[in-house]
Coordinates of C-alpha atoms and ligand atoms in Angstrom, one line a residue:
M1 CA -36.8 -81.7 -25.3
S2 CA -37.3 -78.0 -25.4
Q3 CA -38.2 -76.2 -28.6
S4 CA -37.0 -72.8 -29.5
K5 CA -39.2 -71.9 -32.4
Y6 CA -43.0 -72.0 -32.6
Q7 CA -44.5 -75.1 -34.3
I8 CA -48.1 -76.3 -34.4
C9 CA -49.1 -79.9 -35.2
S10 CA -50.4 -80.3 -38.8
N11 CA -53.0 -82.8 -37.7
C12 CA -54.4 -81.3 -34.4
I13 CA -53.8 -77.9 -32.8
M14 CA -51.4 -78.8 -30.1
D15 CA -48.2 -76.7 -30.3
T16 CA -44.9 -75.7 -28.7
T17 CA -46.7 -74.0 -25.8
D18 CA -46.3 -77.6 -24.5
P19 CA -42.5 -77.4 -24.2
D20 CA -42.1 -81.2 -24.4
I21 CA -44.1 -81.7 -27.6
A22 CA -42.3 -83.7 -30.4
F23 CA -43.1 -83.7 -34.1
D24 CA -42.4 -86.3 -36.7
E25 CA -41.3 -85.7 -40.3
R26 CA -45.0 -85.1 -41.3
G27 CA -45.3 -82.4 -38.7
W28 CA -47.7 -84.6 -36.6
C29 CA -47.3 -84.3 -32.8
D30 CA -46.7 -87.2 -30.4
Y31 CA -50.3 -86.8 -29.1
C32 CA -51.6 -87.6 -32.5
R33 CA -49.1 -90.5 -33.0
N34 CA -50.1 -91.9 -29.6
F35 CA -53.8 -91.6 -30.4
Y36 CA -53.5 -93.6 -33.6
E37 CA -51.0 -96.2 -32.2
N38 CA -52.1 -96.7 -28.7
I39 CA -55.6 -95.4 -28.1
L40 CA -57.6 -96.1 -31.2
P41 CA -56.7 -99.8 -31.5
N42 CA -57.7 -100.3 -27.9
W43 CA -60.9 -98.3 -27.9
Y44 CA -64.3 -99.8 -28.6
P45 CA -67.0 -97.2 -28.7
N46 CA -69.3 -99.6 -30.5
E47 CA -71.0 -103.0 -30.3
Q48 CA -67.9 -104.7 -29.1
G49 CA -67.5 -102.2 -26.3
A50 CA -71.1 -102.8 -25.3
K51 CA -70.3 -106.5 -25.1
M52 CA -67.3 -105.8 -23.0
L53 CA -69.2 -103.5 -20.6
A54 CA -72.3 -105.8 -20.2
P55 CA -70.7 -108.2 -17.6
V56 CA -69.4 -105.3 -15.6
I57 CA -72.8 -103.8 -15.4
D58 CA -74.3 -107.2 -14.4
K59 CA -71.7 -107.5 -11.7
I60 CA -72.5 -104.0 -10.3
K61 CA -76.2 -105.0 -10.2
K62 CA -75.5 -108.3 -8.5
D63 CA -73.1 -106.9 -5.9
G64 CA -75.5 -104.1 -5.1
K65 CA -78.7 -106.1 -5.0
E66 CA -79.2 -105.6 -1.2
R67 CA -78.2 -102.0 -1.2
D68 CA -80.1 -98.8 -1.8
H69 CA -77.7 -97.8 -4.5
D70 CA -75.4 -100.1 -6.4
C71 CA -72.9 -97.4 -7.5
L72 CA -71.7 -93.9 -7.0
I73 CA -71.4 -91.2 -9.7
G74 CA -69.6 -88.0 -9.0
I75 CA -71.5 -85.3 -10.8
S76 CA -70.3 -81.8 -11.6
G77 CA -73.2 -80.7 -13.8
G78 CA -70.9 -80.9 -16.9
I79 CA -71.8 -83.0 -19.9
D80 CA -69.6 -86.0 -19.3
S81 CA -70.8 -86.8 -15.7
S82 CA -74.4 -85.8 -16.6
Y83 CA -74.4 -88.2 -19.5
V84 CA -73.0 -91.0 -17.3
A85 CA -75.8 -90.5 -14.8
Y86 CA -78.4 -90.6 -17.6
I87 CA -77.2 -93.8 -19.2
A88 CA -76.5 -95.5 -15.9
K89 CA -80.2 -95.2 -15.0
E90 CA -81.9 -95.3 -18.4
K91 CA -79.7 -97.6 -20.5
F92 CA -78.1 -99.8 -17.9
D93 CA -81.0 -99.9 -15.4
L94 CA -78.5 -99.2 -12.5
N95 CA -79.5 -97.5 -9.3
P96 CA -76.8 -94.9 -8.8
L97 CA -76.4 -92.3 -6.0
L98 CA -75.3 -89.0 -7.4
F99 CA -72.6 -87.4 -5.4
H100 CA -71.8 -83.7 -5.8
V101 CA -69.2 -81.5 -4.2
D102 CA -70.1 -77.9 -3.8
A103 CA -66.8 -76.0 -3.6
G104 CA -68.5 -72.6 -3.7
W105 CA -68.2 -71.9 -7.4
N106 CA -71.1 -73.6 -9.0
T107 CA -72.7 -71.7 -11.8
Q108 CA -76.5 -71.4 -11.7
V109 CA -76.6 -73.4 -15.0
S110 CA -74.7 -76.4 -13.4
V111 CA -77.0 -76.3 -10.3
N112 CA -80.0 -76.4 -12.6
N113 CA -78.6 -79.2 -14.7
I114 CA -78.0 -81.4 -11.8
Q115 CA -81.5 -80.8 -10.4
R116 CA -83.1 -81.5 -13.8
L117 CA -81.3 -84.9 -14.0
V118 CA -82.3 -85.7 -10.4
D119 CA -85.9 -84.8 -11.1
G120 CA -86.1 -86.3 -14.6
L121 CA -84.4 -89.6 -13.7
D122 CA -85.8 -89.8 -10.2
L123 CA -82.3 -90.2 -8.7
D124 CA -81.0 -89.5 -5.3
L125 CA -78.4 -86.8 -4.8
Y126 CA -75.9 -86.3 -2.0
T127 CA -74.2 -82.9 -1.9
E128 CA -71.1 -82.3 0.2
V129 CA -70.4 -78.7 0.9
V130 CA -66.7 -77.8 1.4
D131 CA -66.0 -75.3 4.2
W132 CA -65.8 -72.1 2.3
S133 CA -63.2 -70.4 4.5
E134 CA -60.8 -73.3 4.0
M135 CA -61.4 -73.5 0.3
K136 CA -60.8 -69.8 0.0
D137 CA -57.6 -70.0 2.0
L138 CA -56.2 -72.8 -0.1
Q139 CA -57.2 -71.1 -3.4
L140 CA -55.5 -67.9 -2.3
A141 CA -52.4 -69.8 -1.3
F142 CA -52.3 -71.2 -4.9
F143 CA -52.7 -67.7 -6.3
K144 CA -49.9 -66.4 -4.1
A145 CA -47.6 -69.3 -5.1
Q146 CA -47.8 -68.0 -8.7
V147 CA -48.3 -71.5 -10.1
P148 CA -50.7 -72.2 -13.0
N149 CA -52.3 -75.0 -11.0
I150 CA -54.9 -72.9 -9.3
D151 CA -57.8 -75.2 -9.8
I152 CA -56.1 -77.9 -7.7
P153 CA -58.0 -77.0 -4.5
Q154 CA -61.3 -77.6 -6.3
D155 CA -60.2 -80.8 -8.1
L156 CA -58.6 -82.1 -4.9
S157 CA -61.8 -81.6 -3.0
F158 CA -63.9 -83.3 -5.7
F159 CA -61.8 -86.5 -5.9
S160 CA -61.1 -86.8 -2.2
A161 CA -64.7 -86.2 -1.1
L162 CA -66.0 -88.7 -3.6
Y163 CA -63.6 -91.5 -2.6
S164 CA -63.8 -91.0 1.1
F165 CA -67.6 -91.1 0.8
A166 CA -67.4 -94.3 -1.2
V167 CA -65.2 -96.0 1.4
K168 CA -67.3 -94.8 4.3
N169 CA -70.5 -96.0 2.7
N170 CA -69.1 -99.3 1.3
F171 CA -69.5 -98.4 -2.3
K172 CA -67.5 -100.8 -4.5
Y173 CA -68.2 -99.1 -7.8
I174 CA -67.6 -95.5 -8.9
L175 CA -68.8 -94.5 -12.4
T176 CA -67.0 -91.5 -13.9
G177 CA -67.3 -89.4 -17.0
G178 CA -63.7 -89.9 -18.0
N179 CA -63.5 -90.7 -21.7
Y180 CA -61.2 -90.8 -24.7
S181 CA -63.8 -89.2 -26.9
T182 CA -63.4 -85.7 -25.5
E183 CA -60.2 -86.1 -23.4
C184 CA -57.8 -88.3 -25.5
V185 CA -55.4 -85.4 -25.6
R186 CA -54.5 -84.8 -22.0
E187 CA -53.5 -81.3 -21.0
P188 CA -49.8 -81.3 -20.1
N189 CA -48.8 -80.8 -16.5
E190 CA -47.0 -77.7 -17.6
W191 CA -50.3 -76.1 -18.3
G192 CA -51.4 -76.4 -14.8
A193 CA -53.1 -79.8 -15.2
Y194 CA -50.8 -81.1 -12.6
Y195 CA -52.0 -84.0 -10.3
P196 CA -54.4 -82.4 -7.8
T197 CA -53.8 -85.2 -5.3
D198 CA -50.1 -84.7 -5.0
M199 CA -50.4 -83.8 -1.3
R200 CA -46.7 -83.0 -0.9
F201 CA -47.2 -80.2 -3.4
V202 CA -50.5 -79.0 -1.9
K203 CA -49.1 -79.0 1.6
D204 CA -45.9 -77.2 0.7
I205 CA -48.0 -74.4 -0.9
H206 CA -50.4 -74.2 1.9
R207 CA -47.6 -74.2 4.5
R208 CA -46.0 -71.2 2.8
F209 CA -49.0 -69.2 1.8
G210 CA -52.0 -70.5 3.7
Q211 CA -53.3 -68.8 6.8
R212 CA -55.7 -71.2 8.4
P213 CA -55.4 -74.9 9.1
L214 CA -57.3 -77.2 6.8
K215 CA -59.5 -79.0 9.4
T216 CA -62.4 -80.4 7.3
F217 CA -61.1 -79.9 3.8
P218 CA -61.3 -83.2 1.9
T219 CA -57.9 -84.5 1.0
A220 CA -56.5 -87.8 -0.3
D221 CA -53.0 -88.2 -1.5
I222 CA -52.5 -89.6 -5.0
F223 CA -51.2 -92.9 -3.7
K224 CA -54.0 -93.3 -1.3
Y225 CA -56.3 -92.5 -4.2
K226 CA -54.6 -94.7 -6.8
L227 CA -53.6 -97.6 -4.6
Y228 CA -55.3 -97.8 -1.2
Y229 CA -58.8 -97.1 -2.3
R230 CA -58.6 -99.3 -5.4
Y231 CA -56.5 -102.3 -4.3
I232 CA -57.1 -102.4 -0.5
K233 CA -60.6 -101.1 -0.3
G234 CA -61.5 -102.7 -3.7
I235 CA -63.2 -99.7 -5.2
K236 CA -63.6 -100.2 -9.0
V237 CA -63.7 -97.2 -11.3
V238 CA -65.8 -97.7 -14.4
K239 CA -65.7 -95.4 -17.4
P240 CA -68.8 -96.3 -19.3
L241 CA -68.4 -93.6 -21.9
N242 CA -65.4 -95.5 -23.4
Y243 CA -67.7 -98.4 -24.3
I244 CA -70.4 -96.6 -26.1
P245 CA -70.5 -94.2 -29.0
Y246 CA -70.1 -90.9 -27.2
I247 CA -70.3 -87.9 -29.4
K248 CA -70.4 -84.7 -27.4
E249 CA -72.9 -82.7 -29.4
D250 CA -75.3 -85.6 -29.7
A251 CA -75.1 -86.2 -26.0
I252 CA -75.8 -82.5 -25.3
K253 CA -78.8 -82.6 -27.6
E254 CA -80.1 -85.8 -26.0
L255 CA -80.0 -84.3 -22.5
T256 CA -81.3 -81.0 -23.7
D257 CA -84.3 -82.6 -25.4
R258 CA -85.0 -85.0 -22.6
F259 CA -84.4 -82.9 -19.5
G260 CA -84.0 -79.3 -20.5
W261 CA -80.3 -79.6 -19.7
Q262 CA -78.4 -76.5 -20.7
K263 CA -75.1 -76.5 -22.5
Y264 CA -72.0 -74.5 -21.5
A265 CA -69.8 -72.4 -23.8
Q266 CA -66.8 -74.6 -23.2
K267 CA -65.6 -77.7 -21.4
H268 CA -65.3 -77.2 -17.6
H269 CA -67.5 -74.2 -17.5
E270 CA -69.8 -75.7 -14.9
S271 CA -67.5 -74.0 -12.3
R272 CA -67.3 -70.2 -12.4
F273 CA -63.8 -70.5 -11.1
T274 CA -62.6 -73.0 -13.7
K275 CA -64.1 -70.9 -16.4
F276 CA -62.1 -67.9 -15.1
V277 CA -58.9 -70.0 -14.9
E278 CA -59.2 -71.4 -18.4
C279 CA -60.5 -68.3 -20.1
F280 CA -58.4 -65.7 -18.4
W281 CA -55.8 -66.6 -15.9
L282 CA -54.0 -69.4 -17.8
P283 CA -54.0 -67.9 -21.3
R284 CA -53.2 -64.4 -20.3
K285 CA -50.8 -64.9 -17.4
F286 CA -49.1 -68.1 -18.6
G287 CA -49.9 -68.4 -22.3
F288 CA -51.6 -71.7 -21.8
E289 CA -54.7 -72.4 -23.8
R290 CA -56.3 -75.6 -22.5
R291 CA -58.8 -75.4 -25.3
K292 CA -56.0 -76.6 -27.5
A293 CA -56.1 -80.0 -25.8
H294 CA -59.9 -80.1 -25.6
L295 CA -60.4 -79.1 -29.3
S296 CA -57.5 -81.4 -30.4
S297 CA -59.4 -84.3 -28.7
L298 CA -62.4 -83.5 -30.7
I299 CA -60.4 -83.3 -34.0
L300 CA -58.8 -86.7 -33.4
T301 CA -62.2 -88.3 -32.7
N302 CA -63.8 -86.6 -35.8
Q303 CA -66.1 -84.4 -33.9
M304 CA -64.6 -81.2 -35.3
T305 CA -62.4 -80.3 -38.2
R306 CA -59.0 -78.8 -37.6
K307 CA -60.1 -75.7 -39.5
E308 CA -63.1 -75.2 -37.1
A309 CA -60.8 -75.7 -34.2
L310 CA -58.4 -73.1 -35.5
E311 CA -61.2 -70.6 -36.0
R312 CA -62.5 -71.3 -32.5
I313 CA -59.2 -70.9 -30.8
A314 CA -58.4 -67.6 -32.7
K315 CA -60.9 -65.8 -30.5
P316 CA -61.5 -65.8 -26.8
E317 CA -64.5 -67.7 -25.5
I318 CA -65.8 -64.8 -23.5
D319 CA -65.9 -61.1 -24.5
E320 CA -63.7 -58.6 -22.8
Q321 CA -66.4 -56.9 -20.8
T322 CA -67.6 -60.2 -19.3
M323 CA -64.1 -61.2 -18.6
M324 CA -63.6 -58.0 -16.5
Q325 CA -66.8 -58.7 -14.7
E326 CA -65.5 -62.2 -13.9
F327 CA -62.2 -60.8 -12.7
E328 CA -64.1 -58.5 -10.3
Y329 CA -66.3 -61.4 -9.2
V330 CA -63.4 -63.7 -8.4
A331 CA -61.5 -60.9 -6.6
K332 CA -64.5 -60.1 -4.4
K333 CA -65.3 -63.7 -3.7
L334 CA -61.7 -64.3 -2.5
D335 CA -61.8 -61.1 -0.3
L336 CA -59.3 -59.4 -2.6
T337 CA -59.5 -55.9 -4.1
V338 CA -59.3 -55.8 -7.9
S339 CA -55.9 -54.3 -7.6
E340 CA -54.7 -57.0 -5.3
L341 CA -55.8 -59.7 -7.8
Q342 CA -54.1 -57.6 -10.5
E343 CA -50.9 -57.6 -8.5
L344 CA -51.0 -61.4 -8.2
F345 CA -51.7 -61.6 -11.9
E346 CA -48.6 -59.5 -12.6
G347 CA -46.4 -61.6 -10.3
K348 CA -43.5 -63.7 -11.5
N349 CA -44.8 -67.0 -12.9
K350 CA -43.6 -70.2 -11.3
N351 CA -44.5 -73.9 -11.7
Y352 CA -44.8 -77.1 -9.7
R353 CA -41.0 -77.7 -9.8
D354 CA -40.6 -74.6 -7.6
Y355 CA -42.3 -76.5 -4.8
K356 CA -41.9 -79.8 -3.1
N357 CA -43.7 -82.5 -5.1
K358 CA -43.9 -86.2 -5.8
M359 CA -43.4 -85.9 -9.5
F360 CA -40.6 -88.5 -9.5
F361 CA -42.9 -91.2 -7.9
I362 CA -45.9 -90.2 -10.0
T363 CA -43.9 -90.5 -13.2
L364 CA -42.7 -93.9 -12.1
G365 CA -46.3 -94.9 -11.3
T366 CA -47.5 -93.6 -14.6
K367 CA -44.8 -95.7 -16.4
V368 CA -46.0 -98.8 -14.6
M369 CA -49.6 -97.9 -15.5
Q370 CA -48.6 -97.5 -19.2
I371 CA -46.7 -100.8 -19.2
L372 CA -49.8 -102.5 -17.7
G373 CA -51.9 -100.8 -20.3
L374 CA -54.0 -98.9 -17.7
E375 CA -52.9 -95.5 -19.0
K376 CA -52.8 -95.1 -22.7
R377 CA -52.6 -91.3 -23.1
V378 CA -49.5 -89.2 -23.3
V379 CA -49.0 -88.1 -19.7
R380 CA -46.5 -85.3 -18.9
Ligands
LIG1 ZN1 -51.2 -83.5 -33.1

């Protein structure tokens, strides 16, 4: 359903920049309705959740008794994955291997944060470095394709490298920082949050705009990732943050006090590229503010008031001068001149529908997941 006039939800701050948003007679959006009807009644960030999680943790320990590490945790340096690493070791007494993908855009803060956890918790860390010339080529291809999905190359490498490492090394359990507390409102595909593992889409863009073959770049198609790895290879994905009270500011404070962990201005800012995408490229070129989804999640889970969120969203996260410095940095790193990046910025916007994709099958798969109760969020 497309909307012609602007409307913002009266309960959260999602609005008609998501073209498929629907409002009820109270002026509440369908993300809100879904949260209260489907997520909240099935979410136990409390004693009951702890009881549900306990047998899972026991099984991980038992299955991993003979191994050096009983589970794998993909770590970005952001709060969610950092907190998972912390509770896995300290609260659950697990013996995880931390797995980090260096896609070339780590901020110094994120590198320091990971190191502080490794040292403070005495954990082992494995870092996979993505071939920079291939990453750069794929990222440039996405810029040239004029789609808002320009963080797909990074996300694809993160997922794919993690899962293929798990398979290769016989890990049966992956712990992730995925959670309802800060992500119950999922960013719509329209805002560029499109599935990074739709390889039909990635390949079409790379075929048209890429210049060098992807020889070592980690890739795994969505169906390999959702079906083969999970059901054939038996990898189980556990999201412990959904079974404990997970309040973002408290978690940040805990890690800061314990390990000198440093907070970021905004979600996803552990990557300098994602920061650029979310603070500059998406809002200014496409009019998409992903902060609306992030902050709406915090409103629904009572971590922020709607008023605070509106004040926050009214101004950019980064000042203009820093923004320009980031623009220059990104251009230089991708071997573009500032005016070449500017030209791409001014190009005609497209979206995933302008390229080959597997959206039909993914939608079908999502419907099945929703019927089975495995996906409770609004996905579109
Ligand atoms: Zn809403």
